[in-house]
Coordinates of C-alpha atoms in Angstrom, one line a residue:
Chain A
M49 CA 53.2 6.8 138.9
T50 CA 56.0 9.3 139.7
E51 CA 58.9 8.3 141.8
T52 CA 57.7 10.3 144.8
Q53 CA 54.2 8.7 144.6
A54 CA 55.9 5.3 144.6
L55 CA 57.7 6.2 147.8
I56 CA 54.5 7.4 149.4
E57 CA 52.8 4.2 148.3
A58 CA 55.6 2.2 150.0
V59 CA 54.9 4.0 153.3
N60 CA 51.2 3.4 153.1
R61 CA 51.8 -0.3 152.3
A62 CA 54.5 -1.0 154.9
D63 CA 53.3 -3.9 157.1
S64 CA 56.1 -4.2 159.6
A65 CA 58.0 -1.8 161.9
E66 CA 61.2 -2.2 160.0
G67 CA 59.5 -2.0 156.6
L68 CA 57.8 1.3 157.7
L69 CA 61.1 2.7 159.0
E70 CA 62.8 2.0 155.7
A71 CA 60.0 3.4 153.6
V72 CA 59.8 6.6 155.7
E73 CA 63.6 7.0 155.4
N74 CA 63.4 6.7 151.7
L75 CA 60.5 9.2 151.4
A76 CA 62.3 11.6 153.8
D77 CA 65.4 11.4 151.6
A78 CA 63.4 12.6 148.6
R79 CA 63.1 16.1 150.3
T80 CA 60.0 17.0 148.4
E81 CA 57.0 19.0 149.6
V82 CA 54.7 16.5 148.1
A83 CA 55.8 14.1 151.0
I84 CA 54.6 16.5 153.8
P85 CA 51.1 15.0 154.4
T86 CA 52.4 11.4 154.5
L87 CA 55.3 12.3 156.8
V88 CA 52.9 14.1 159.1
E89 CA 50.6 11.1 159.1
V90 CA 53.5 8.9 160.2
L91 CA 53.8 11.0 163.4
R92 CA 50.5 9.6 164.5
Y93 CA 51.6 5.9 164.2
N94 CA 53.1 5.5 167.7
N95 CA 56.2 4.1 166.0
P96 CA 59.2 6.0 167.5
G97 CA 61.7 4.8 164.9
A98 CA 59.5 5.9 162.0
A99 CA 58.6 9.1 163.8
V100 CA 62.3 10.1 164.2
A101 CA 62.8 9.5 160.4
A102 CA 59.7 11.6 159.6
V103 CA 60.8 14.4 161.9
D104 CA 64.2 14.5 160.2
G105 CA 62.4 14.5 156.8
L106 CA 60.1 17.4 157.7
I107 CA 63.0 19.4 159.2
N108 CA 64.9 19.0 155.9
I109 CA 61.9 20.1 153.9
G110 CA 61.8 23.1 156.3
E111 CA 59.4 26.1 156.1
P112 CA 56.9 24.6 153.7
A113 CA 56.1 22.0 156.3
V114 CA 55.2 24.5 159.0
P115 CA 51.8 25.7 157.8
Y116 CA 50.6 22.2 157.0
L117 CA 51.7 21.0 160.5
L118 CA 50.1 23.9 162.2
E119 CA 46.8 23.4 160.4
N120 CA 46.8 19.7 161.2
L121 CA 47.6 19.9 164.9
D122 CA 44.0 20.2 166.1
G123 CA 42.6 17.0 167.5
Y124 CA 46.0 15.4 167.3
N125 CA 47.0 12.8 169.8
Y126 CA 49.6 13.8 172.3
G127 CA 52.4 11.7 170.8
A128 CA 52.0 13.3 167.4
R129 CA 51.9 16.8 169.0
A130 CA 55.2 16.1 170.8
W131 CA 56.8 15.0 167.5
A132 CA 55.5 18.2 165.8
I133 CA 57.1 20.3 168.5
R134 CA 60.4 18.7 167.6
V135 CA 59.9 19.5 163.9
F136 CA 59.2 23.2 164.8
A137 CA 62.2 23.3 167.0
G138 CA 64.3 22.0 164.2
I139 CA 63.0 24.4 161.5
G140 CA 63.0 27.6 163.6
D141 CA 60.1 29.2 161.7
P142 CA 58.6 32.1 163.8
R143 CA 55.1 30.9 162.9
S144 CA 55.6 28.1 165.4
L145 CA 56.8 30.5 168.1
N146 CA 53.6 30.4 170.2
L147 CA 53.6 26.6 170.3
L148 CA 57.2 26.5 171.4
L149 CA 56.6 29.2 174.1
E150 CA 53.8 27.1 175.5
A151 CA 55.5 23.7 175.3
A152 CA 58.8 24.9 176.8
T153 CA 57.3 25.5 180.2
T154 CA 54.0 23.5 180.3
D155 CA 54.5 20.2 178.5
F156 CA 54.5 17.3 180.8
S157 CA 57.2 15.4 178.9
Q158 CA 60.8 16.6 179.7
S159 CA 62.0 15.7 176.3
V160 CA 59.4 17.9 174.7
R161 CA 60.2 20.8 177.0
R162 CA 63.9 20.3 176.2
A163 CA 63.2 20.4 172.4
A164 CA 61.0 23.4 172.7
A165 CA 63.5 25.3 174.9
R166 CA 66.2 24.6 172.3
G167 CA 63.8 25.7 169.5
L168 CA 63.3 29.1 171.1
G169 CA 67.1 29.6 170.6
T170 CA 67.0 28.8 166.9
I171 CA 64.0 30.9 165.8
R172 CA 64.8 32.9 162.6
W173 CA 63.8 36.3 163.9
L174 CA 64.5 38.1 160.7
Q175 CA 61.5 36.5 159.1
L176 CA 59.2 38.4 161.5
P177 CA 58.1 42.0 160.5
P178 CA 60.5 44.4 162.3
Q179 CA 57.9 45.8 164.6
E180 CA 57.0 42.3 165.9
R181 CA 60.6 41.2 166.4
L182 CA 61.4 42.7 169.7
P183 CA 58.2 41.8 171.6
A184 CA 58.6 38.3 170.4
Q185 CA 62.2 38.1 171.4
E186 CA 61.3 39.4 174.8
K187 CA 58.7 36.7 175.2
A188 CA 61.2 34.1 174.2
L189 CA 63.7 35.5 176.7
N190 CA 61.2 35.5 179.6
T191 CA 60.1 31.9 178.8
L192 CA 63.7 30.7 178.6
I193 CA 64.5 32.3 182.0
L194 CA 61.5 30.4 183.4
A195 CA 62.6 27.2 181.7
S196 CA 66.1 27.6 183.1
G197 CA 64.5 26.8 186.5
D198 CA 62.8 23.6 185.3
G199 CA 62.8 20.6 187.6
E200 CA 64.7 18.5 185.0
W201 CA 68.3 19.1 184.4
V202 CA 68.1 18.5 180.7
A203 CA 65.4 21.1 180.2
R204 CA 67.5 23.6 182.2
Y205 CA 70.5 22.6 180.1
A206 CA 68.6 23.3 176.9
A207 CA 67.4 26.7 178.2
V208 CA 71.0 27.7 179.0
V209 CA 72.1 26.8 175.4
S210 CA 69.2 28.9 174.0
L211 CA 69.8 31.8 176.3
Q212 CA 73.3 32.0 174.8
S213 CA 71.9 31.8 171.2
L214 CA 69.4 34.5 171.9
G215 CA 72.0 36.7 173.7
S216 CA 74.6 36.4 170.9
L217 CA 72.1 37.8 168.4
M218 CA 71.6 40.9 170.5
T219 CA 75.0 41.9 171.6
E220 CA 74.9 45.0 169.2
T221 CA 71.2 45.9 169.5
R222 CA 69.9 45.2 173.0
R223 CA 72.5 45.4 175.8
D224 CA 69.7 45.2 178.4
F225 CA 68.6 41.8 177.2
V226 CA 72.2 40.6 177.1
E227 CA 72.8 41.8 180.6
K228 CA 69.7 40.1 181.8
I229 CA 70.9 36.8 180.2
E230 CA 74.4 37.2 181.6
A231 CA 73.0 37.8 185.1
R232 CA 70.8 34.6 184.9
L233 CA 73.7 32.6 183.6
T234 CA 76.0 33.8 186.4
Q235 CA 73.3 32.7 188.9
I236 CA 73.0 29.2 187.3
K237 CA 76.8 28.6 187.0
E238 CA 77.1 29.3 190.7
T239 CA 74.0 27.7 192.2
D240 CA 72.5 24.9 190.0
S241 CA 72.3 21.5 191.7
E242 CA 73.7 19.8 188.6
I243 CA 77.4 20.3 187.8
A244 CA 76.7 19.6 184.1
V245 CA 74.2 22.5 184.0
R246 CA 76.6 24.8 185.8
A247 CA 79.4 23.9 183.4
R248 CA 77.1 24.6 180.4
A249 CA 76.1 28.0 182.0
Q250 CA 79.8 28.8 182.4
L251 CA 80.4 28.0 178.8
S252 CA 77.5 30.1 177.6
W253 CA 78.6 33.0 179.8
Q254 CA 82.2 32.8 178.5
Q255 CA 81.0 32.7 174.9
L256 CA 78.7 35.7 175.4
K257 CA 81.6 37.6 176.9
G258 CA 83.7 36.6 173.9
M259 CA 86.2 34.8 176.2
V260 CA 86.2 31.5 174.2
S261 CA 85.2 30.8 170.6
Chain B
M159 CA 74.4 3.0 188.3
Q160 CA 75.6 5.7 190.6
S161 CA 75.2 8.4 188.0
N162 CA 71.8 7.0 187.0
S163 CA 70.4 7.0 190.5
K164 CA 71.6 10.5 191.0
Q165 CA 69.9 11.4 187.8
N166 CA 66.6 9.8 188.9
F167 CA 66.8 11.5 192.2
G168 CA 67.1 14.8 190.4
A169 CA 64.2 13.9 188.2
E170 CA 61.9 13.3 191.1
T171 CA 62.5 16.7 192.7
S172 CA 60.0 18.4 190.5
A173 CA 57.2 16.2 191.8
G174 CA 58.8 16.2 195.2
K175 CA 56.1 18.3 197.0
S176 CA 53.2 16.1 196.1
S177 CA 54.9 12.9 196.9
A178 CA 56.2 14.3 200.2
D179 CA 52.5 15.0 201.1
A180 CA 51.4 11.5 200.1
Q181 CA 54.3 10.1 202.2
S182 CA 53.4 11.8 205.5
F183 CA 49.9 10.6 204.9
T184 CA 50.6 7.0 204.3
A185 CA 54.1 5.9 205.4
E186 CA 52.5 4.7 208.7
Q187 CA 49.9 2.8 206.7
A188 CA 52.5 1.2 204.5
I189 CA 54.5 0.1 207.6
A190 CA 51.4 -1.3 209.2
N191 CA 50.4 -3.1 205.9
L192 CA 53.9 -4.6 205.8
R193 CA 53.7 -5.8 209.4
Q194 CA 50.3 -7.6 209.1
R195 CA 50.2 -11.2 208.0
E196 CA 46.9 -11.7 206.3
D197 CA 46.8 -9.7 203.1
L198 CA 49.9 -10.8 201.1
G199 CA 49.1 -8.5 198.2
A200 CA 49.1 -5.5 200.6
R201 CA 52.5 -6.5 202.1
Y202 CA 54.1 -6.9 198.7
Y203 CA 52.8 -3.5 197.6
A204 CA 53.9 -1.9 200.9
A205 CA 57.5 -3.1 200.5
W206 CA 57.7 -1.6 197.1
W207 CA 56.1 1.6 198.2
L208 CA 58.5 2.2 201.1
G209 CA 61.4 1.9 198.6
K210 CA 59.8 4.0 195.9
F211 CA 59.1 6.9 198.3
R212 CA 62.4 6.6 200.1
V213 CA 60.8 6.1 203.6
S214 CA 64.0 5.5 205.6
E215 CA 62.7 5.9 209.1
P216 CA 63.8 3.1 211.5
E217 CA 60.3 1.5 211.7
A218 CA 60.2 1.1 208.0
I219 CA 63.7 -0.6 208.0
D220 CA 62.6 -2.9 210.9
A221 CA 59.5 -3.9 209.0
L222 CA 61.5 -4.5 205.8
L223 CA 64.1 -6.6 207.6
M224 CA 61.3 -8.7 209.0
A225 CA 59.9 -9.1 205.5
L226 CA 63.3 -10.3 204.4
E227 CA 62.7 -13.4 206.5
D228 CA 59.2 -14.0 205.2
E229 CA 58.1 -17.6 204.6
K230 CA 54.4 -17.0 203.8
D231 CA 54.4 -15.3 200.4
R232 CA 55.4 -17.9 197.8
A233 CA 55.3 -17.6 194.0
P234 CA 54.3 -20.6 191.9
D235 CA 58.0 -21.2 191.0
G236 CA 58.8 -21.6 194.7
G237 CA 60.2 -18.1 194.9
Y238 CA 59.7 -15.5 197.6
P239 CA 58.1 -12.3 196.1
L240 CA 58.0 -10.4 199.3
R241 CA 61.7 -11.0 200.1
R242 CA 62.6 -9.8 196.6
N243 CA 60.7 -6.6 197.1
A244 CA 62.0 -6.0 200.6
A245 CA 65.6 -6.5 199.4
R246 CA 65.1 -4.0 196.5
A247 CA 63.6 -1.5 198.9
L248 CA 66.4 -1.8 201.5
G249 CA 68.9 -1.0 198.7
K250 CA 67.2 2.3 198.2
L251 CA 67.0 3.4 201.8
G252 CA 70.6 3.7 202.7
D253 CA 70.5 2.1 206.1
T254 CA 73.6 -0.1 206.6
R255 CA 71.8 -2.3 209.2
A256 CA 70.5 -4.0 206.1
V257 CA 73.9 -5.2 205.0
P258 CA 74.4 -8.4 207.1
P259 CA 70.8 -9.7 206.3
L260 CA 71.3 -8.9 202.6
I261 CA 74.6 -10.8 202.6
R262 CA 72.7 -13.8 204.0
C263 CA 70.3 -13.4 201.2
L264 CA 73.1 -14.1 198.7
E265 CA 73.0 -17.7 199.8
F266 CA 69.2 -18.0 199.5
P267 CA 67.8 -20.6 197.1
D268 CA 65.6 -18.1 195.2
F269 CA 67.6 -16.7 192.3
Y270 CA 65.7 -13.4 192.3
V271 CA 66.2 -12.8 196.0
R272 CA 70.0 -13.3 195.4
E273 CA 69.8 -10.9 192.4
A274 CA 67.9 -8.2 194.4
A275 CA 70.3 -8.6 197.3
A276 CA 73.4 -8.1 195.1
Q277 CA 71.8 -5.0 193.5
A278 CA 70.9 -3.6 197.0
L279 CA 74.4 -4.2 198.3
E280 CA 75.8 -2.3 195.3
M281 CA 73.5 0.6 196.1
L282 CA 74.3 0.6 199.8
G283 CA 78.0 0.2 199.3
G284 CA 78.3 2.5 196.3
A285 CA 76.8 5.3 198.3
A286 CA 79.3 4.9 201.2
A287 CA 82.8 6.3 201.3
P288 CA 85.4 3.7 200.1
A289 CA 86.8 3.3 203.6
L290 CA 83.4 2.6 205.1
R291 CA 82.4 -0.1 202.6
D292 CA 81.6 -3.5 204.1
R293 CA 84.3 -5.9 203.0
R294 CA 82.2 -8.9 204.2
C295 CA 79.8 -8.2 201.4
V296 CA 82.7 -8.3 198.8
T297 CA 83.7 -11.7 200.0
A298 CA 80.2 -13.0 199.9
L299 CA 79.6 -11.6 196.4
M300 CA 82.9 -13.1 195.1
Q301 CA 81.8 -16.5 196.3
L302 CA 78.9 -16.4 193.8
L303 CA 81.5 -16.3 191.1
D304 CA 83.0 -19.7 192.2
G305 CA 83.5 -22.1 189.4
G306 CA 84.1 -19.2 187.0
V307 CA 82.8 -19.0 183.5
E308 CA 82.7 -22.8 183.2
A309 CA 80.0 -23.0 186.0
A310 CA 78.1 -19.9 184.8
K311 CA 75.5 -21.8 182.7
Q312 CA 71.8 -21.5 182.1
V313 CA 69.6 -23.3 184.6
P314 CA 67.6 -25.9 182.6
G315 CA 64.0 -24.7 182.1
K316 CA 64.7 -21.3 183.7
P317 CA 65.2 -17.9 182.0
H318 CA 68.4 -17.2 184.0
L319 CA 71.9 -18.5 184.8
V320 CA 72.9 -20.3 187.9
Q321 CA 73.8 -17.1 189.7
P322 CA 72.9 -13.4 189.1
Y323 CA 76.3 -12.8 187.5
E324 CA 75.4 -9.5 185.9
A325 CA 74.3 -8.0 189.3
V326 CA 77.2 -9.5 191.2
I327 CA 79.9 -8.3 188.8
E328 CA 78.4 -4.8 188.6
A329 CA 78.3 -4.6 192.4
L330 CA 81.9 -5.7 192.7
G331 CA 82.9 -3.0 190.2
T332 CA 80.9 -0.3 191.9
L333 CA 82.3 -1.3 195.3
G334 CA 85.9 -1.0 194.0
A335 CA 86.7 -4.6 194.8
T336 CA 90.1 -4.8 193.1
E337 CA 90.7 -8.2 194.8
A338 CA 88.0 -9.6 192.6
I339 CA 89.8 -8.7 189.3
P340 CA 91.1 -12.2 188.7
Q341 CA 87.6 -13.7 189.1
I342 CA 85.8 -11.1 187.0
K343 CA 88.3 -10.9 184.1
P344 CA 87.3 -14.2 182.5
F345 CA 83.7 -13.1 182.4
V346 CA 84.4 -10.6 179.6
E347 CA 84.3 -13.7 177.4
H348 CA 81.0 -15.0 178.7
P349 CA 78.6 -16.0 175.9
V350 CA 75.7 -14.0 177.4
A351 CA 76.1 -10.4 176.2
K352 CA 74.7 -8.8 179.4
V353 CA 77.2 -10.7 181.5
K354 CA 80.1 -10.0 179.2
Y355 CA 79.4 -6.2 179.2
A356 CA 78.8 -6.2 183.0
A357 CA 82.3 -7.7 183.3
A358 CA 83.8 -5.1 180.9
R359 CA 82.2 -2.3 182.9
A360 CA 83.5 -3.6 186.2
M361 CA 87.0 -4.2 184.7
Y362 CA 87.1 -0.7 183.5
Q363 CA 86.0 0.6 186.9
L364 CA 88.6 -1.5 188.7
T365 CA 91.6 -1.1 186.3
G366 CA 90.9 2.0 184.3
D367 CA 92.2 0.1 181.3
S368 CA 90.8 1.6 178.1
F369 CA 90.6 -1.9 176.5
Y370 CA 87.4 -2.5 178.6
G371 CA 86.1 1.0 177.8
E372 CA 86.4 0.2 174.1
M373 CA 84.5 -3.1 174.7
L374 CA 81.6 -0.9 176.0
V375 CA 81.9 1.3 172.9
Q376 CA 81.6 -1.9 170.8
A377 CA 78.4 -2.6 172.6
L378 CA 77.0 0.6 171.1
R379 CA 77.1 -1.2 167.8
E380 CA 75.1 -4.3 168.9
D381 CA 71.9 -5.0 167.0
D382 CA 69.9 -5.3 170.2
L383 CA 68.5 -1.9 171.3
Q384 CA 68.4 -3.0 174.9
L385 CA 72.2 -3.8 174.8
R386 CA 72.9 -0.4 173.3
R387 CA 70.8 1.4 175.9
S388 CA 72.6 -0.6 178.7
A389 CA 76.0 0.3 177.1
L390 CA 75.0 4.0 177.2
M391 CA 74.1 3.8 180.9
D392 CA 77.4 1.9 181.6
L393 CA 79.6 4.4 179.7
G394 CA 77.8 7.3 181.5
A395 CA 78.3 5.6 184.8
V396 CA 82.0 5.0 184.4
G397 CA 82.6 8.3 182.5
Y398 CA 84.6 6.8 179.7
L399 CA 85.6 10.0 177.9
P400 CA 86.8 8.6 174.5
A401 CA 83.2 7.3 173.9
G402 CA 81.7 10.7 173.4
E403 CA 81.3 10.6 169.6
A404 CA 80.2 6.9 169.5
I405 CA 77.5 7.8 172.1
A406 CA 76.2 10.7 170.1
E407 CA 76.0 8.5 167.0
T408 CA 74.5 5.2 168.3
L409 CA 70.9 4.4 167.5
A410 CA 69.0 5.1 170.7
E411 CA 66.8 7.9 172.2
N412 CA 68.5 11.3 172.5
S413 CA 67.4 11.5 176.2
M414 CA 69.5 8.4 177.0
K415 CA 72.5 9.7 175.0
L416 CA 72.3 12.9 176.9
I417 CA 72.3 11.1 180.2
A418 CA 75.4 9.1 179.1
L419 CA 77.2 12.3 177.9
K420 CA 76.3 14.0 181.2
G421 CA 78.1 11.2 183.0
L422 CA 81.2 11.8 180.8
L423 CA 81.1 15.5 181.5
E424 CA 80.8 15.0 185.2
K425 CA 83.8 12.7 185.3
E426 CA 85.9 15.1 183.3
I427 CA 84.9 18.1 185.5
A428 CA 85.6 16.1 188.7
L429 CA 89.1 15.4 187.3
H430 CA 89.9 19.1 186.8
F431 CA 87.9 20.6 189.7
R432 CA 90.0 22.7 192.0
E433 CA 88.7 25.8 193.6
S434 CA 86.2 26.5 190.8
L435 CA 84.7 25.1 187.7
I436 CA 87.3 24.6 185.0
L437 CA 86.2 24.0 181.5
S438 CA 88.8 21.8 179.7
E439 CA 88.9 21.3 176.0
E440 CA 87.5 17.8 176.5
S441 CA 84.5 19.0 178.5
I442 CA 83.7 21.6 175.9
K443 CA 83.8 18.9 173.3
V444 CA 81.3 16.8 175.3
M445 CA 79.0 19.8 175.8
K446 CA 79.0 20.4 172.0
L447 CA 77.9 16.8 171.5
M448 CA 75.2 17.3 174.1
D449 CA 74.0 20.6 172.4
S450 CA 73.6 18.7 169.1
L451 CA 71.2 16.2 170.7
L452 CA 68.7 18.7 172.3

């Protein structure tokens, strides 16, 4: 048995919450693609500690985990789907874009909307064919503007952070996008009901304007 | 607590429309259910419901004040379930008419009625401007600390101490009761962790001494997840700025860490707020930590 197989075995054999957590952490640390199916399986266990470790492991493996997760989402329980959204948000692979777009505004869990909104700001756009890039960015922009009006402060906060990320990629190429983002940030920094969201909008706005580093 | 309840209030606004509809439809029903004497279960539920949906009209307060005197609804342990629920609801409804009856509840034999009353007095007093706070309630709360740490022992056969020390001490801290400092201070060495940290939190609120802020930071390293969560809420509520990194690193849900850091950020902004929003170096640091937890 290879070392990785032994680590996988340990996850399958774990018979306590702590045992499982430790086994998942060890497998995640191996950073090997062979671990993907096992780590994805752990997302279904309804064990938050182990799921966090599995999410971290899958994010570290990165893009190779994306197609497997996408293919195995069907028929998933809600909890596992929520964890998968976090993995996608952490990797930034454009293949998960549609799921993030949907989750950012429609998921009933605020922490999933928050992660999805943040994920839309970390997509690696250059991996898309050039002709698909702009339409996809426009979709992300519109979704983030919608998400910045979410009922939960933390989802609005995440949307503000991602609006900044998106805007900073476009300062040279699409002034119209940047202006739209700056206008929305101005509105938020002046009117949001939460001072923390207003402060973050102020910071995003200043950073887009190049006023602070 | 203050920052949490604000937080929860904001959280409910997204569902605000539908609950407002439910409210206009059944607030009357809930009050009627609370007033009748036959169905104890319906009374108990109605008291909870009025608090949950923030029904603060005078009729609701009247009915809850009546429920606070109830003798009929008794638990197997001799306790008064309806009184407990009525006290909790009155804390949420912001009507200061409830203060004197809640003060009387602090002397009631049922531990959980005393605990609910202390929490309700914290909420009612914490929401009021410092000058308008009821000092009688401070005196009554302080009396529950009589005998000090020495007297603060477990009741044999019960899962609680003689008095609801955690709730009492937290209330005194939120109410800014500096006269209670000498009584609260020894409780930072109480053997029960929750009581110890409640005292640390109150002492930080009352003195601003970072020694007590650091005690709460220490609590973030406890083995017990519940204690770490509670320390997160406490640090957020008091806005202890040097705790930022420790909050970001503790083992707990990101959503709770974000709420705690939001509390720090709000305190820092309030400190620098003049005409407009000023972003200090410190507040930018807190926001960077928050960004990393999204």
